[in-house]
Tab-separated table of C-alpha atoms in Angstrom:
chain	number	residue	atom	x	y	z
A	1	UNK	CA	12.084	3.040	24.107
A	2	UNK	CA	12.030	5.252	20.731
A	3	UNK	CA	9.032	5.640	18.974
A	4	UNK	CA	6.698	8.294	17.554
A	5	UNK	CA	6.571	11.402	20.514
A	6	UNK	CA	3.830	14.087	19.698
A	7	UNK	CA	6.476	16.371	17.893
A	8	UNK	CA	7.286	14.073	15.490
A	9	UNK	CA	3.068	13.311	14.194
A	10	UNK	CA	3.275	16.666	12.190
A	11	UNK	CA	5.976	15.706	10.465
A	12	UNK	CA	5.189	12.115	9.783
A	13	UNK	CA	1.798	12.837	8.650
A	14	UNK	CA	2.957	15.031	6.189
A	15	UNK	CA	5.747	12.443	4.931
A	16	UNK	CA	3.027	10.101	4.596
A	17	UNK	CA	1.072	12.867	3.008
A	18	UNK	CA	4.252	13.229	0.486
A	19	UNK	CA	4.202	9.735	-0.330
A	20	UNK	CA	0.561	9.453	-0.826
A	21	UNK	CA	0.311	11.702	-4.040
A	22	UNK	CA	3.807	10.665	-5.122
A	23	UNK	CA	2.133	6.878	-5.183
A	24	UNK	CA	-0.853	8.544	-7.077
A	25	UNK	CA	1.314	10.683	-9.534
A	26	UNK	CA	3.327	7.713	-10.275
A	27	UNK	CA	0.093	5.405	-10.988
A	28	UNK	CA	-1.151	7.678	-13.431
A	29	UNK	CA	2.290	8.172	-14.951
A	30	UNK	CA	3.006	4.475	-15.133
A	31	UNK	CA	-0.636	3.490	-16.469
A	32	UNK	CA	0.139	5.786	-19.243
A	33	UNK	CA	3.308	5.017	-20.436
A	34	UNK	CA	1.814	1.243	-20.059
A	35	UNK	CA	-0.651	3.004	-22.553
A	36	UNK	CA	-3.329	2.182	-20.175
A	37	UNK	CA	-5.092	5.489	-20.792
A	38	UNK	CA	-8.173	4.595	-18.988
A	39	UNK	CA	-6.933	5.296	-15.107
A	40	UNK	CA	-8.117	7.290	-13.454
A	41	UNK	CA	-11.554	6.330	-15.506
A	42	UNK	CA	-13.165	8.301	-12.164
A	43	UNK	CA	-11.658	9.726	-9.225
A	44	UNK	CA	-13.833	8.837	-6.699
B	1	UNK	CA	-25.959	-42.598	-10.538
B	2	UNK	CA	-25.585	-38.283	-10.897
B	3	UNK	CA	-23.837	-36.909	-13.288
B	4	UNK	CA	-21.167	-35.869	-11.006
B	5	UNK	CA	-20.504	-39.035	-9.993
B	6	UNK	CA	-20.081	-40.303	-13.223
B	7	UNK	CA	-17.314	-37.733	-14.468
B	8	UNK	CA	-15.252	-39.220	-11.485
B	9	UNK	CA	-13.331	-37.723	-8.206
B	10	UNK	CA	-11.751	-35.117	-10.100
B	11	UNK	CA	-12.728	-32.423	-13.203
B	12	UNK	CA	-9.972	-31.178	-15.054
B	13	UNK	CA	-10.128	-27.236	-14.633
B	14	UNK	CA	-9.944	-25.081	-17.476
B	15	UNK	CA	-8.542	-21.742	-16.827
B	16	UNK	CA	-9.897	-19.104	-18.815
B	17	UNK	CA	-7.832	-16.048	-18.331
B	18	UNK	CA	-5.685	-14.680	-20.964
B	19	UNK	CA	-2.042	-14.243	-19.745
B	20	UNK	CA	0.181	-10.999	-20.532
B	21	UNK	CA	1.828	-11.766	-23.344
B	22	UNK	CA	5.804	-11.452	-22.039
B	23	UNK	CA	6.428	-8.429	-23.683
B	24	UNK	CA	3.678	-6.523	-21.661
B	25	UNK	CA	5.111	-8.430	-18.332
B	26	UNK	CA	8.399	-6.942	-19.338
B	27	UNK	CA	6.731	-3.861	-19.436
B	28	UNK	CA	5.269	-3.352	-16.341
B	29	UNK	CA	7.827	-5.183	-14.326
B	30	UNK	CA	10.643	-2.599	-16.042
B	31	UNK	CA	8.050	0.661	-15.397
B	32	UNK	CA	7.149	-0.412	-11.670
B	33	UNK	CA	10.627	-0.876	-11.421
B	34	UNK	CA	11.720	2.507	-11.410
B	35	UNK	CA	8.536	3.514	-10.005
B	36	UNK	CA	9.925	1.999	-6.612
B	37	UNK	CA	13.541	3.304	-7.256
B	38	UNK	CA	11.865	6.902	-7.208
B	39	UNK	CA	9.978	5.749	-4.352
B	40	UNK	CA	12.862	4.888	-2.526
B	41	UNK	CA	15.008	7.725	-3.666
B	42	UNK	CA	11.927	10.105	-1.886
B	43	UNK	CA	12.201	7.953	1.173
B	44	UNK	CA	16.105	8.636	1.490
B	45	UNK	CA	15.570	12.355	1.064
B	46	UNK	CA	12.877	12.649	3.636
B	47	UNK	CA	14.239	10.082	6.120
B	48	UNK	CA	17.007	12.363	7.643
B	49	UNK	CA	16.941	11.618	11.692
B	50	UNK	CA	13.349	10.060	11.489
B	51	UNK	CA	13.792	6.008	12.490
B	52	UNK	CA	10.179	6.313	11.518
B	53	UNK	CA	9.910	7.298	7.696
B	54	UNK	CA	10.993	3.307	7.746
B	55	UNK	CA	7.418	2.215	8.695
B	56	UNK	CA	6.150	4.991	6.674
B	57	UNK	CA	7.223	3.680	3.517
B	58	UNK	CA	5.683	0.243	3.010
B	59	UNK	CA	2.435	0.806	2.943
B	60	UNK	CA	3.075	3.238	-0.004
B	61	UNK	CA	5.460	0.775	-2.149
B	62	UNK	CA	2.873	-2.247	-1.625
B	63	UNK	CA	-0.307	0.255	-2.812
B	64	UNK	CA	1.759	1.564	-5.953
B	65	UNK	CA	2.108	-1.949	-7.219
B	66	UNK	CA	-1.407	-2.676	-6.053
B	67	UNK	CA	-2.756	0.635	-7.995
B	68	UNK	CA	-0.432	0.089	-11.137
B	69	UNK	CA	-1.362	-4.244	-11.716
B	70	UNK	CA	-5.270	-3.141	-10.743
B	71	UNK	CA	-6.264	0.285	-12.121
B	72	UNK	CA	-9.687	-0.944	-12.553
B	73	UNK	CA	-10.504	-1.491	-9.140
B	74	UNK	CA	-12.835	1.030	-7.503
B	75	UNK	CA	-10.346	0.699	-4.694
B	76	UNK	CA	-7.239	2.281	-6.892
B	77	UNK	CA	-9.004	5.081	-7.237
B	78	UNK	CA	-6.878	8.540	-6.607
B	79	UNK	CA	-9.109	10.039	-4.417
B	80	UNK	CA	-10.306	7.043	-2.503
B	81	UNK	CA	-6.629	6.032	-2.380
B	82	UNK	CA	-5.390	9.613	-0.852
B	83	UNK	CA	-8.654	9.880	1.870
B	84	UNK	CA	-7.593	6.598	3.045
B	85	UNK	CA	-4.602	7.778	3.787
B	86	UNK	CA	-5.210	10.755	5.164
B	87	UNK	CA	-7.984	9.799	7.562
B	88	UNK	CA	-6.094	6.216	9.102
B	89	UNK	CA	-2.234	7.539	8.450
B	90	UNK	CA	-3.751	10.152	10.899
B	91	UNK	CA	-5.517	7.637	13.325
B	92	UNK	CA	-2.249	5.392	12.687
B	93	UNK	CA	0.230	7.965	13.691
B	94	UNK	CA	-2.107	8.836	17.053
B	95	UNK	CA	-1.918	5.729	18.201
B	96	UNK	CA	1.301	5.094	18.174
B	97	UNK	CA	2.032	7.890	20.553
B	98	UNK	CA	0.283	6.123	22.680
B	99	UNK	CA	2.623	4.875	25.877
B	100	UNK	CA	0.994	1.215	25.322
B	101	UNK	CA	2.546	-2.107	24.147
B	102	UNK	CA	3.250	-2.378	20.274
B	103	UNK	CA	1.204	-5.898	20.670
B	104	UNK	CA	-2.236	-3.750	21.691
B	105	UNK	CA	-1.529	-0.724	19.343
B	106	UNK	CA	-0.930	-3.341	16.782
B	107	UNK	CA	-4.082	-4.727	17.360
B	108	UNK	CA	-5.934	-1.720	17.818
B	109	UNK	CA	-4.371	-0.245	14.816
B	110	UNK	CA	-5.266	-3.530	12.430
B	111	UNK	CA	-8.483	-3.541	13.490
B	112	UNK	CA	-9.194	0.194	12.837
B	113	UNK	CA	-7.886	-0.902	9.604
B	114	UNK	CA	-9.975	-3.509	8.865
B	115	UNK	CA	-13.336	-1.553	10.133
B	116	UNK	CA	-12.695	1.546	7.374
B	117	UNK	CA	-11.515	-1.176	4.527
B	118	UNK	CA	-15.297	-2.550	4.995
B	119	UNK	CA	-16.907	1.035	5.607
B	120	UNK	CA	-15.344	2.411	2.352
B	121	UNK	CA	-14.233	-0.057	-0.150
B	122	UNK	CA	-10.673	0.944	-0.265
B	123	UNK	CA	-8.092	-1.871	0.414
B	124	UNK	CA	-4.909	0.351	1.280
B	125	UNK	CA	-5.223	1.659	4.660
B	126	UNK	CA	-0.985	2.660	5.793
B	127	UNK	CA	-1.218	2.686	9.531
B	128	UNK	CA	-0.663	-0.830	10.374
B	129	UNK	CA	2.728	-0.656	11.019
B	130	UNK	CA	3.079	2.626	12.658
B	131	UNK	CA	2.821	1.311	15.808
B	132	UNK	CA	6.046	-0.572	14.471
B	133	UNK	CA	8.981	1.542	15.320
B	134	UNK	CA	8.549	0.971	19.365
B	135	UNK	CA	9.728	-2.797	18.890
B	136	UNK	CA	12.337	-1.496	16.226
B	137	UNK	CA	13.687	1.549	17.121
B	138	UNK	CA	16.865	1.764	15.564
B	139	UNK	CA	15.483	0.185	12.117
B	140	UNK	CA	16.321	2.047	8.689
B	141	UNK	CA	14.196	1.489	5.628
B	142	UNK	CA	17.126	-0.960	4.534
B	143	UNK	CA	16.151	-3.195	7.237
B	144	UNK	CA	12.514	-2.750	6.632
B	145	UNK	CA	12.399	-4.287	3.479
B	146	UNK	CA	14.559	-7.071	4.579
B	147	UNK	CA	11.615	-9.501	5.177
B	148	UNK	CA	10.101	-8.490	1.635
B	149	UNK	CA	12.989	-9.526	-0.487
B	150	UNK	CA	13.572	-12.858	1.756
């Protein structure tokens, strides 16, 4: 049965990891070119 | 006789929010769009021999749309967005090396989920489905959004 083995949790954290500020830089980028300048109003 | 009763079984509802004007719609649809094409292009790059980016790369696609149609939201943002990640991709990915049934870890791993949407505030939480690629081994990100576009 394939499924995540412990060599492979480095590696998919860190795709996940990838994807996470690629979602973020892309959020940013889109709510500006929607000219929604307000996001992020605050990071946190 | 109340006043409810007299206005009858049924009140017509008056909805009070302002729709995007179709232009706007156009918009955003058009610059989410591509958006998920670069997305997707990522996922290809990174996939390689992994069956697993596949369950990876929901989670992501669903909280870009949810981030981009809800920038307001406490919940969308940045930082909030990237510790949730971090701290249940991590729990996510550790359970699913676990040698248990995909039904348990499933369970285990949505209710994890649910316990740090309440503790936090943040509504995108990606390791749901990383128990996921013990029932579908062989499954490619193709087939993984299969069920979304049906």
């Amino acid at each position: 049965m394939a499924g995540y083995v412990l060599a492979d949790v480095p590696k998919a954290y860190g795709i996940l990891m990838i994807y996470t500020v690629l979602v973020i830089g892309l959020a940013i980028v889109t709510n500006r070119v929607l000219g929604y300048r307000s996001y992020p109003d605050k990071w946190w | 006789m109340t006043e409810e009763s007299q206005q009858g079984p049924s009140k017509p509802l008056i909805d009070s929010a302002k729709r995007m004007p179709m232009r706007n719609l156009l918009a955003l649809v058009a610059v989410q769009a591509v958006g998920l094409a670069v997305i997707l292009s990522v996922s290809w790059l990174l996939e390689g021999d992994l069956s697993i980016v596949a369950t990876l790369l929901v989670p992501p696609l669903v909280s870009f749309v949810l981030i981009v149609a809800q920038p307001q939201l406490p919940s969308s943002r940045p930082l909030r967005v990237l510790g949730a990640y971090a701290l249940t991709g991590f729990l996510g990915i550790c359970l699913s090396i676990l040698p248990w049934p995909a039904t348990i870890l499933g369970v285990m791993a949505g209710a994890t989920a649910l316990f740090f949407f309440y503790l936090f505030g943040v509504f995108h939480a990606p390791h749901l489905p990383c128990p996921l690629p013990r029932s579908w081994p062989a499954m490619s990100w193709q087939m993984s959004l299969r069920p979304m576009a049906s």
